[in-house]
Amino acid sequence: MFLNETILSVALPTIMVDFDIPASTAQWLTTGFMLTMAVVIPTTGWVLQRFSTKSVFTVALASFLVGTIVAAAAPVFEVLLLGRIVQAFGTALIMPLLLTVAMTVVPGNRRGSVMGLISIVMSVAPALGPTISGLILNSLSWHWLFWLVVPLVILALGVGSFFIGNIGETAKVPLDPTSVVLATAAFGGLVFALSSIGTDPTMAAVIGPIAVISLAVFVIRQLRLEDPLLDLHPFGIRNYTLSVLLALLVMGTLLGVVMVFPIYLQTAIGLSALGTGLLVMPGGLLQGVLAPFIGRLYDSVGPRPLVVPGAVMLAASVWWMTLLDVDSSIGLIISMYLIFSLSLAFLMTPLMTTALGSLPRSLYGHGSAILNTLQQLAGAAGTAVLITALSVGTQQSLDQGIGIEQATADGAHTAFLIAGVLAVLVLVISPLITKVPRDYREESIEVEAGTN
């Protein structure tokens, strides 16, 4: 499910040709996905309180399956976009559920190990998206990016429905419709505005302020409600707030770089879609191999000895990317991307584990919803800012009569400079992270196996 955030990045040029649409329209396959996620995820804190674990899991996987089939069979762009939106609905439900269940049932001294496995899915999968997409597109049409997923989702739905038990007890928590409307306007509006900066700045300038005002009203209302849609009390815990802030900066950098990198490789260097996928694959595999090890190490030493070196590697690798040019060697590019991927392995698992582990168990659902919602905003912001910087930098060079290859490299240089600033912020904040309180580390509950 998590591959879907980036798997279409390499396929967009092919889809543009098939449907005869411009890049600004094709980009809605990514924007619409993030927009739906941003709207649905804020409600998941309430959903996880109101409905059983198995029910949420089943609805999430079934929705994703339907969306995947619709997208795979799409005869026109509008149907493909609809399929992506339904996919995003299912993904938005499963992400907080995954984190909440893990934090609830796993003892504190093993959470790092389990979160390491989860990070393979949540951060490595998006990193491998371009690789998998390139491999498939080398011999099949873009439709197979979806058809090949269908049997995997059916298998997961069948196995999960049989083995997954319910965690904790449900409660008839009232749903505040006004909060739902405000959350939709705030988070959906912010993602839309950020995603429109490069293609429709006027619309972004109109929607952005409305979204910010809606967000302010939403926050005030949540603080006053007895049963808020999204409980904001986790922000009162320093370690949670710092971990979330760092995770947002890392996510914005990750998704921004992952979107810019294929454009640089294919246009400035001249690689094919397959070549692009193969070049970034070692980095994704490195993250996958290291994630469980980093998780076990976290259980032993805590977050700071991992997060600080990770921040150093992130800053070093991204600033190294600013030196890329049309003549950069493939070996050099692979080396810096490996360091970039290594930094993510050191950052994502410790940050997610520390953020949620710093909360009492009663706030896991809402803390997870906040983290995932803000990660979507960070991803949209990182993508919008870096793609806009790439476009502006490229156009400025083209206006000076520079060829498209060098112009794209110039645009990528501008984008990577901005990513470098984000990475430096991660480096500055990372030493402030502390260990999770022992009383929270020891919390866990039993699973009610076999219940519905």
Short mmCIF file of C-alpha atoms in Angstrom, two decimals:
data_model
loop_
_atom_site.label_atom_id
_atom_site.label_comp_id
_atom_site.label_asym_id
_atom_site.label_seq_id
_atom_site.Cartn_x
_atom_site.Cartn_y
_atom_site.Cartn_z
CA MET A 1 0.00 0.00 0.00
CA PHE A 2 2.79 2.43 0.86
CA LEU A 3 4.43 2.02 -2.55
CA ASN A 4 1.59 4.05 -4.01
CA GLU A 5 2.99 7.36 -2.79
CA THR A 6 5.88 7.20 -5.26
CA ILE A 7 5.31 4.30 -7.66
CA LEU A 8 3.71 6.52 -10.31
CA SER A 9 6.54 9.09 -10.36
CA VAL A 10 8.39 7.23 -13.13
CA ALA A 11 5.15 6.32 -14.95
CA LEU A 12 3.73 9.84 -15.25
CA PRO A 13 5.34 10.57 -18.66
CA THR A 14 3.83 7.38 -20.11
CA ILE A 15 0.40 8.14 -18.63
CA MET A 16 0.58 11.68 -20.06
CA VAL A 17 1.12 10.24 -23.55
CA ASP A 18 -1.58 7.56 -23.23
CA PHE A 19 -4.28 10.00 -22.08
CA ASP A 20 -2.93 13.03 -23.98
CA ILE A 21 -2.82 15.19 -20.85
CA PRO A 22 -0.32 17.83 -19.64
CA ALA A 23 1.98 17.34 -16.66
CA SER A 24 -0.18 19.62 -14.50
CA THR A 25 -3.15 17.26 -14.98
CA ALA A 26 -1.14 14.05 -14.55
CA GLN A 27 0.28 15.38 -11.29
CA TRP A 28 -3.19 15.03 -9.78
CA LEU A 29 -2.57 11.29 -9.53
CA THR A 30 -0.05 12.15 -6.82
CA THR A 31 -1.79 15.26 -5.48
CA GLY A 32 -5.18 13.57 -5.27
CA PHE A 33 -3.66 10.65 -3.37
CA MET A 34 -2.01 12.96 -0.82
CA LEU A 35 -5.11 15.16 -0.61
CA THR A 36 -7.35 12.21 0.26
CA MET A 37 -4.84 10.97 2.83
CA ALA A 38 -4.70 14.41 4.44
CA VAL A 39 -8.50 14.54 4.71
CA VAL A 40 -9.06 11.00 6.05
CA ILE A 41 -6.14 10.54 8.47
CA PRO A 42 -7.26 13.24 10.98
CA THR A 43 -10.44 11.22 11.55
CA THR A 44 -8.62 7.97 12.31
CA GLY A 45 -8.10 8.81 15.98
CA TRP A 46 -11.89 8.74 16.35
CA VAL A 47 -12.24 5.73 14.02
CA LEU A 48 -9.81 3.63 16.09
CA GLN A 49 -11.77 4.45 19.25
CA ARG A 50 -15.18 3.81 17.71
CA PHE A 51 -14.64 0.63 15.65
CA SER A 52 -12.88 -2.68 16.24
CA THR A 53 -9.40 -3.38 14.92
CA LYS A 54 -10.59 -6.10 12.57
CA SER A 55 -13.38 -3.92 11.16
CA VAL A 56 -11.01 -1.05 10.38
CA PHE A 57 -8.48 -3.44 8.83
CA THR A 58 -11.10 -5.09 6.63
CA VAL A 59 -12.57 -1.80 5.39
CA ALA A 60 -9.09 -0.39 4.72
CA LEU A 61 -7.88 -3.38 2.68
CA ALA A 62 -11.19 -3.78 0.84
CA SER A 63 -11.16 -0.10 -0.13
CA PHE A 64 -7.59 -0.34 -1.33
CA LEU A 65 -8.42 -3.44 -3.36
CA VAL A 66 -11.39 -1.76 -5.06
CA GLY A 67 -9.33 1.34 -5.82
CA THR A 68 -6.50 -0.75 -7.27
CA ILE A 69 -8.84 -2.65 -9.60
CA VAL A 70 -10.52 0.58 -10.74
CA ALA A 71 -7.13 2.17 -11.46
CA ALA A 72 -5.84 -0.92 -13.27
CA ALA A 73 -8.84 -1.05 -15.59
CA ALA A 74 -9.11 2.72 -16.10
CA PRO A 75 -9.98 3.59 -19.73
CA VAL A 76 -9.76 7.35 -19.15
CA PHE A 77 -7.80 9.61 -16.82
CA GLU A 78 -10.79 10.50 -14.64
CA VAL A 79 -11.37 6.83 -13.77
CA LEU A 80 -7.68 6.37 -12.97
CA LEU A 81 -7.83 9.36 -10.63
CA LEU A 82 -10.94 7.93 -8.94
CA GLY A 83 -9.11 4.65 -8.36
CA ARG A 84 -6.19 6.51 -6.79
CA ILE A 85 -8.53 8.37 -4.44
CA VAL A 86 -10.18 5.12 -3.27
CA GLN A 87 -6.71 3.62 -2.80
CA ALA A 88 -5.72 6.60 -0.68
CA PHE A 89 -8.79 6.16 1.53
CA GLY A 90 -7.74 2.62 2.39
CA THR A 91 -4.11 3.60 2.91
CA ALA A 92 -5.13 6.46 5.20
CA LEU A 93 -6.97 4.03 7.47
CA ILE A 94 -4.25 1.39 7.62
CA MET A 95 -1.30 3.67 8.43
CA PRO A 96 -2.42 4.86 11.91
CA LEU A 97 -3.90 1.42 12.63
CA LEU A 98 -0.53 -0.22 11.99
CA LEU A 99 1.34 2.13 14.33
CA THR A 100 -1.31 2.10 17.06
CA VAL A 101 -1.54 -1.70 17.19
CA ALA A 102 2.25 -2.06 17.29
CA MET A 103 2.65 0.46 20.10
CA THR A 104 -0.24 -1.04 22.06
CA VAL A 105 0.65 -4.74 22.06
CA VAL A 106 4.46 -4.68 21.92
CA PRO A 107 6.39 -4.25 25.21
CA GLY A 108 8.51 -1.11 25.42
CA ASN A 109 11.83 -2.97 25.34
CA ARG A 110 10.95 -4.51 21.94
CA ARG A 111 9.20 -1.60 20.23
CA GLY A 112 12.30 -0.49 18.37
CA SER A 113 12.65 -3.91 16.75
CA VAL A 114 9.01 -3.99 15.67
CA MET A 115 9.02 -0.39 14.47
CA GLY A 116 12.12 -1.24 12.46
CA LEU A 117 10.08 -3.81 10.57
CA ILE A 118 7.24 -1.32 10.13
CA SER A 119 9.61 1.31 8.80
CA ILE A 120 10.52 -1.09 5.99
CA VAL A 121 6.93 -0.73 4.86
CA MET A 122 6.39 2.96 5.61
CA SER A 123 9.67 4.50 4.43
CA VAL A 124 11.49 1.87 2.36
CA ALA A 125 8.46 1.11 0.19
CA PRO A 126 8.15 4.72 -1.05
CA ALA A 127 11.90 4.77 -1.67
CA LEU A 128 11.65 1.63 -3.82
CA GLY A 129 8.60 2.92 -5.70
CA PRO A 130 10.56 4.36 -8.66
CA THR A 131 12.66 1.19 -8.92
CA ILE A 132 9.69 -1.16 -9.05
CA SER A 133 7.87 1.16 -11.43
CA GLY A 134 10.87 1.30 -13.76
CA LEU A 135 11.25 -2.48 -13.81
CA ILE A 136 7.58 -3.03 -14.62
CA LEU A 137 7.40 -0.29 -17.26
CA ASN A 138 10.41 -1.74 -19.04
CA SER A 139 8.26 -4.58 -20.37
CA LEU A 140 4.63 -3.89 -19.40
CA SER A 141 2.15 -1.00 -19.57
CA TRP A 142 1.43 1.27 -16.61
CA HIS A 143 -1.82 -0.67 -15.98
CA TRP A 144 0.33 -3.49 -14.57
CA LEU A 145 1.56 -1.21 -11.79
CA PHE A 146 -1.90 -1.87 -10.36
CA TRP A 147 -2.80 -5.34 -11.68
CA LEU A 148 0.29 -6.91 -10.09
CA VAL A 149 -0.77 -5.53 -6.70
CA VAL A 150 -4.28 -7.03 -6.78
CA PRO A 151 -3.38 -10.64 -5.80
CA LEU A 152 -1.12 -9.36 -3.01
CA VAL A 153 -3.95 -7.28 -1.53
CA ILE A 154 -6.37 -10.20 -1.79
CA LEU A 155 -3.86 -12.41 0.04
CA ALA A 156 -3.31 -9.79 2.76
CA LEU A 157 -7.05 -9.30 3.20
CA GLY A 158 -7.68 -13.02 3.52
CA VAL A 159 -4.81 -13.71 5.92
CA GLY A 160 -5.49 -10.61 7.99
CA SER A 161 -9.21 -11.27 8.32
CA PHE A 162 -8.44 -14.75 9.66
CA PHE A 163 -5.57 -13.98 12.05
CA ILE A 164 -6.05 -10.38 13.23
CA GLY A 165 -7.70 -9.98 16.63
CA ASN A 166 -9.12 -6.88 18.26
CA ILE A 167 -6.97 -4.58 20.37
CA GLY A 168 -8.56 -3.01 23.45
CA GLU A 169 -12.22 -2.01 23.64
CA THR A 170 -14.33 0.24 21.44
CA ALA A 171 -16.30 3.19 22.80
CA LYS A 172 -19.31 5.06 21.42
CA VAL A 173 -17.42 8.32 21.07
CA PRO A 174 -19.58 11.01 19.43
CA LEU A 175 -18.46 12.37 16.07
CA ASP A 176 -18.39 16.15 15.75
CA PRO A 177 -19.46 16.99 12.15
CA THR A 178 -18.14 20.54 12.42
CA SER A 179 -14.67 19.22 13.24
CA VAL A 180 -14.80 16.91 10.21
CA VAL A 181 -15.65 19.85 7.93
CA LEU A 182 -12.92 22.01 9.46
CA ALA A 183 -10.35 19.21 9.19
CA THR A 184 -11.25 18.66 5.54
CA ALA A 185 -10.92 22.38 4.77
CA ALA A 186 -7.72 22.73 6.78
CA PHE A 187 -5.66 19.67 5.90
CA GLY A 188 -7.14 19.08 2.46
CA GLY A 189 -6.83 22.77 1.65
CA LEU A 190 -3.21 22.92 2.76
CA VAL A 191 -2.22 19.92 0.64
CA PHE A 192 -4.11 21.34 -2.35
CA ALA A 193 -2.54 24.78 -1.96
CA LEU A 194 0.96 23.39 -1.56
CA SER A 195 0.52 21.10 -4.56
CA SER A 196 -0.80 23.99 -6.69
CA ILE A 197 2.08 26.39 -6.06
CA GLY A 198 3.97 25.37 -9.18
CA THR A 199 1.00 24.95 -11.55
CA ASP A 200 -1.61 27.46 -10.34
CA PRO A 201 -0.12 30.01 -7.90
CA THR A 202 -3.29 32.12 -7.97
CA MET A 203 -5.41 29.22 -6.76
CA ALA A 204 -2.78 28.40 -4.13
CA ALA A 205 -2.90 32.00 -2.91
CA VAL A 206 -6.69 31.78 -2.53
CA ILE A 207 -6.97 28.31 -0.97
CA GLY A 208 -3.90 28.63 1.30
CA PRO A 209 -5.24 31.38 3.62
CA ILE A 210 -8.65 29.67 3.83
CA ALA A 211 -6.92 26.45 4.88
CA VAL A 212 -4.80 28.24 7.49
CA ILE A 213 -7.86 29.95 9.00
CA SER A 214 -9.73 26.63 9.01
CA LEU A 215 -6.77 25.01 10.76
CA ALA A 216 -6.74 27.69 13.46
CA VAL A 217 -10.48 27.27 14.09
CA PHE A 218 -10.08 23.47 14.06
CA VAL A 219 -7.34 23.60 16.71
CA ILE A 220 -9.37 25.93 18.95
CA ARG A 221 -12.43 23.69 18.65
CA GLN A 222 -10.47 20.50 19.46
CA LEU A 223 -9.08 22.09 22.61
CA ARG A 224 -12.59 22.99 23.78
CA LEU A 225 -14.42 19.76 22.96
CA GLU A 226 -14.80 17.05 25.59
CA ASP A 227 -14.52 14.38 22.86
CA PRO A 228 -12.40 15.97 20.12
CA LEU A 229 -12.08 14.49 16.65
CA LEU A 230 -8.30 14.81 17.03
CA ASP A 231 -6.95 15.01 20.59
CA LEU A 232 -4.09 17.53 20.57
CA HIS A 233 -2.78 16.74 24.06
CA PRO A 234 0.23 14.82 22.64
CA PHE A 235 1.74 18.20 21.73
CA GLY A 236 2.02 18.90 25.45
CA ILE A 237 4.73 16.22 25.63
CA ARG A 238 8.10 17.69 24.62
CA ASN A 239 9.69 14.51 23.28
CA TYR A 240 6.67 13.76 21.10
CA THR A 241 6.63 17.27 19.65
CA LEU A 242 10.36 17.26 18.86
CA SER A 243 10.21 13.78 17.32
CA VAL A 244 7.24 14.73 15.15
CA LEU A 245 8.95 17.95 14.04
CA LEU A 246 12.05 16.01 13.01
CA ALA A 247 9.97 13.35 11.26
CA LEU A 248 8.20 16.07 9.26
CA LEU A 249 11.47 17.66 8.16
CA VAL A 250 12.84 14.25 7.17
CA MET A 251 9.65 13.30 5.29
CA GLY A 252 9.57 16.60 3.42
CA THR A 253 13.19 16.11 2.41
CA LEU A 254 12.65 12.45 1.47
CA LEU A 255 9.62 12.88 -0.77
CA GLY A 256 10.98 16.08 -2.32
CA VAL A 257 14.29 14.43 -3.21
CA VAL A 258 12.57 11.24 -4.42
CA MET A 259 10.43 13.30 -6.82
CA VAL A 260 13.30 15.49 -8.11
CA PHE A 261 15.90 12.74 -8.46
CA PRO A 262 14.20 10.76 -11.31
CA ILE A 263 13.70 13.96 -13.31
CA TYR A 264 17.38 14.83 -12.94
CA LEU A 265 18.50 11.30 -13.83
CA GLN A 266 16.28 10.95 -16.89
CA THR A 267 16.59 14.48 -18.32
CA ALA A 268 20.04 15.69 -17.27
CA ILE A 269 21.90 12.36 -17.25
CA GLY A 270 19.81 10.65 -19.93
CA LEU A 271 18.89 7.45 -18.09
CA SER A 272 15.81 5.44 -19.01
CA ALA A 273 12.97 4.74 -16.57
CA LEU A 274 14.50 1.31 -15.91
CA GLY A 275 17.96 2.77 -15.45
CA THR A 276 16.59 5.31 -12.99
CA GLY A 277 14.87 2.59 -11.00
CA LEU A 278 17.95 0.39 -10.90
CA LEU A 279 20.17 3.28 -9.80
CA VAL A 280 18.09 4.12 -6.72
CA MET A 281 17.33 0.47 -5.87
CA PRO A 282 20.50 -0.15 -3.79
CA GLY A 283 19.53 2.71 -1.50
CA GLY A 284 16.06 1.30 -0.90
CA LEU A 285 17.45 -2.19 -0.30
CA LEU A 286 19.99 -0.78 2.16
CA GLN A 287 17.18 0.81 4.15
CA GLY A 288 15.29 -2.46 4.18
CA VAL A 289 18.29 -4.48 5.36
CA LEU A 290 19.26 -2.01 8.09
CA ALA A 291 15.79 -1.17 9.45
CA PRO A 292 15.42 -4.23 11.74
CA PHE A 293 19.02 -3.84 12.96
CA ILE A 294 18.46 -0.14 13.71
CA GLY A 295 15.27 -1.08 15.57
CA ARG A 296 17.11 -3.55 17.82
CA LEU A 297 19.87 -1.01 18.38
CA TYR A 298 17.25 1.54 19.39
CA ASP A 299 15.98 -0.83 22.09
CA SER A 300 19.52 -0.88 23.53
CA VAL A 301 20.76 2.70 23.23
CA GLY A 302 17.69 4.90 22.73
CA PRO A 303 17.09 7.50 20.02
CA ARG A 304 19.85 10.12 20.29
CA PRO A 305 22.88 7.91 19.40
CA LEU A 306 21.04 6.97 16.19
CA VAL A 307 19.25 10.19 15.27
CA VAL A 308 22.27 12.48 15.51
CA PRO A 309 24.52 10.40 13.18
CA GLY A 310 21.53 10.00 10.86
CA ALA A 311 21.08 13.77 10.75
CA VAL A 312 24.78 14.23 9.96
CA MET A 313 24.56 11.76 7.06
CA LEU A 314 21.34 13.34 5.80
CA ALA A 315 22.85 16.82 5.71
CA ALA A 316 26.09 15.57 4.14
CA SER A 317 24.36 13.55 1.41
CA VAL A 318 21.85 16.24 0.43
CA TRP A 319 24.50 18.97 0.28
CA TRP A 320 26.61 16.58 -1.77
CA MET A 321 23.68 16.36 -4.20
CA THR A 322 23.97 20.10 -4.84
CA LEU A 323 27.23 19.32 -6.69
CA LEU A 324 25.54 17.05 -9.24
CA ASP A 325 25.87 18.07 -12.89
CA VAL A 326 25.34 16.61 -16.36
CA ASP A 327 28.80 15.05 -16.22
CA SER A 328 28.44 13.42 -12.78
CA SER A 329 29.45 9.76 -12.82
CA ILE A 330 26.94 7.01 -12.09
CA GLY A 331 29.21 5.68 -9.34
CA LEU A 332 29.22 9.07 -7.61
CA ILE A 333 25.44 9.37 -7.84
CA ILE A 334 24.91 5.87 -6.42
CA SER A 335 27.33 6.61 -3.57
CA MET A 336 25.56 9.76 -2.45
CA TYR A 337 22.14 8.12 -2.74
CA LEU A 338 23.36 5.23 -0.59
CA ILE A 339 24.44 7.68 2.12
CA PHE A 340 21.08 9.44 1.80
CA SER A 341 19.27 6.12 2.24
CA LEU A 342 21.53 5.16 5.16
CA SER A 343 20.61 8.39 6.92
CA LEU A 344 16.91 7.62 6.53
CA ALA A 345 17.42 4.19 8.10
CA PHE A 346 19.01 5.86 11.13
CA LEU A 347 16.25 8.47 11.40
CA MET A 348 12.80 7.07 10.60
CA THR A 349 12.55 4.14 13.03
CA PRO A 350 13.93 6.01 16.08
CA LEU A 351 11.78 9.08 15.41
CA MET A 352 8.49 7.19 14.98
CA THR A 353 9.19 4.96 17.98
CA THR A 354 10.20 7.87 20.21
CA ALA A 355 7.24 10.01 19.17
CA LEU A 356 4.56 7.43 19.97
CA GLY A 357 6.51 5.80 22.80
CA SER A 358 6.58 9.13 24.64
CA LEU A 359 2.77 9.05 24.93
CA PRO A 360 0.54 7.23 27.41
CA ARG A 361 -1.32 4.32 25.80
CA SER A 362 -4.62 6.24 25.81
CA LEU A 363 -3.17 8.72 23.30
CA TYR A 364 -1.61 6.25 20.84
CA GLY A 365 -4.48 6.48 18.35
CA HIS A 366 -4.61 10.27 18.28
CA GLY A 367 -0.82 10.59 18.41
CA SER A 368 -0.53 8.30 15.42
CA ALA A 369 -3.24 10.23 13.54
CA ILE A 370 -1.42 13.52 14.19
CA LEU A 371 1.93 12.09 13.08
CA ASN A 372 0.54 10.63 9.86
CA THR A 373 -1.53 13.72 9.03
CA LEU A 374 1.43 16.04 9.42
CA GLN A 375 3.66 13.68 7.45
CA GLN A 376 1.25 14.02 4.52
CA LEU A 377 1.45 17.81 4.80
CA ALA A 378 5.23 17.64 5.03
CA GLY A 379 5.41 15.36 2.00
CA ALA A 380 3.16 17.69 0.00
CA ALA A 381 5.18 20.72 1.09
CA GLY A 382 8.53 19.09 0.33
CA THR A 383 7.36 17.90 -3.07
CA ALA A 384 5.76 21.25 -3.97
CA VAL A 385 8.70 23.38 -2.89
CA LEU A 386 11.41 21.22 -4.48
CA ILE A 387 9.51 20.62 -7.73
CA THR A 388 8.77 24.35 -7.98
CA ALA A 389 12.44 25.15 -7.35
CA LEU A 390 13.40 22.61 -10.02
CA SER A 391 10.97 24.13 -12.52
CA VAL A 392 12.00 27.73 -11.81
CA GLY A 393 15.71 26.95 -11.93
CA THR A 394 15.33 24.98 -15.14
CA GLN A 395 13.30 27.72 -16.83
CA GLN A 396 15.79 30.43 -15.85
CA SER A 397 18.58 28.45 -17.50
CA LEU A 398 16.47 27.75 -20.59
CA ASP A 399 15.75 31.48 -20.91
CA GLN A 400 19.51 32.04 -21.08
CA GLY A 401 19.78 29.69 -24.03
CA ILE A 402 21.19 26.76 -22.05
CA GLY A 403 20.31 23.25 -23.27
CA ILE A 404 17.64 21.18 -21.53
CA GLU A 405 20.15 18.76 -19.97
CA GLN A 406 22.22 21.45 -18.24
CA ALA A 407 19.10 23.49 -17.45
CA THR A 408 17.57 20.52 -15.63
CA ALA A 409 20.80 20.01 -13.69
CA ASP A 410 20.70 23.70 -12.71
CA GLY A 411 17.10 23.33 -11.55
CA ALA A 412 17.97 20.21 -9.55
CA HIS A 413 20.84 22.14 -7.95
CA THR A 414 18.36 24.77 -6.72
CA ALA A 415 15.98 22.11 -5.40
CA PHE A 416 18.75 20.24 -3.57
CA LEU A 417 19.91 23.51 -1.96
CA ILE A 418 16.49 23.88 -0.35
CA ALA A 419 16.53 20.22 0.72
CA GLY A 420 19.95 20.90 2.23
CA VAL A 421 18.50 23.66 4.40
CA LEU A 422 15.84 21.25 5.69
CA ALA A 423 18.54 18.68 6.43
CA VAL A 424 20.53 21.25 8.42
CA LEU A 425 17.43 21.96 10.53
CA VAL A 426 17.22 18.23 11.29
CA LEU A 427 20.88 18.31 12.34
CA VAL A 428 20.32 21.28 14.67
CA ILE A 429 17.23 19.83 16.40
CA SER A 430 18.27 16.16 16.63
CA PRO A 431 20.45 16.45 19.80
CA LEU A 432 17.37 17.59 21.76
CA ILE A 433 15.72 14.14 21.54
CA THR A 434 15.71 12.16 24.80
CA LYS A 435 14.86 8.59 25.83
CA VAL A 436 11.25 7.49 26.29
CA PRO A 437 10.09 7.49 29.96
CA ARG A 438 10.37 4.02 31.50
CA ASP A 439 6.75 3.90 32.69
CA TYR A 440 5.55 4.36 29.10
CA ARG A 441 8.03 1.81 27.76
CA GLU A 442 6.56 -0.84 30.03
CA GLU A 443 2.96 -0.38 28.83
CA SER A 444 1.41 -3.08 26.63
CA ILE A 445 -1.82 -5.08 26.49
CA GLU A 446 -2.92 -8.48 25.31
CA VAL A 447 -4.65 -9.08 21.98
CA GLU A 448 -8.16 -10.50 21.99
CA ALA A 449 -7.48 -13.16 19.36
CA GLY A 450 -10.35 -14.43 17.33
CA THR A 451 -12.85 -11.70 18.21
CA ASN A 452 -14.80 -9.69 15.66
#
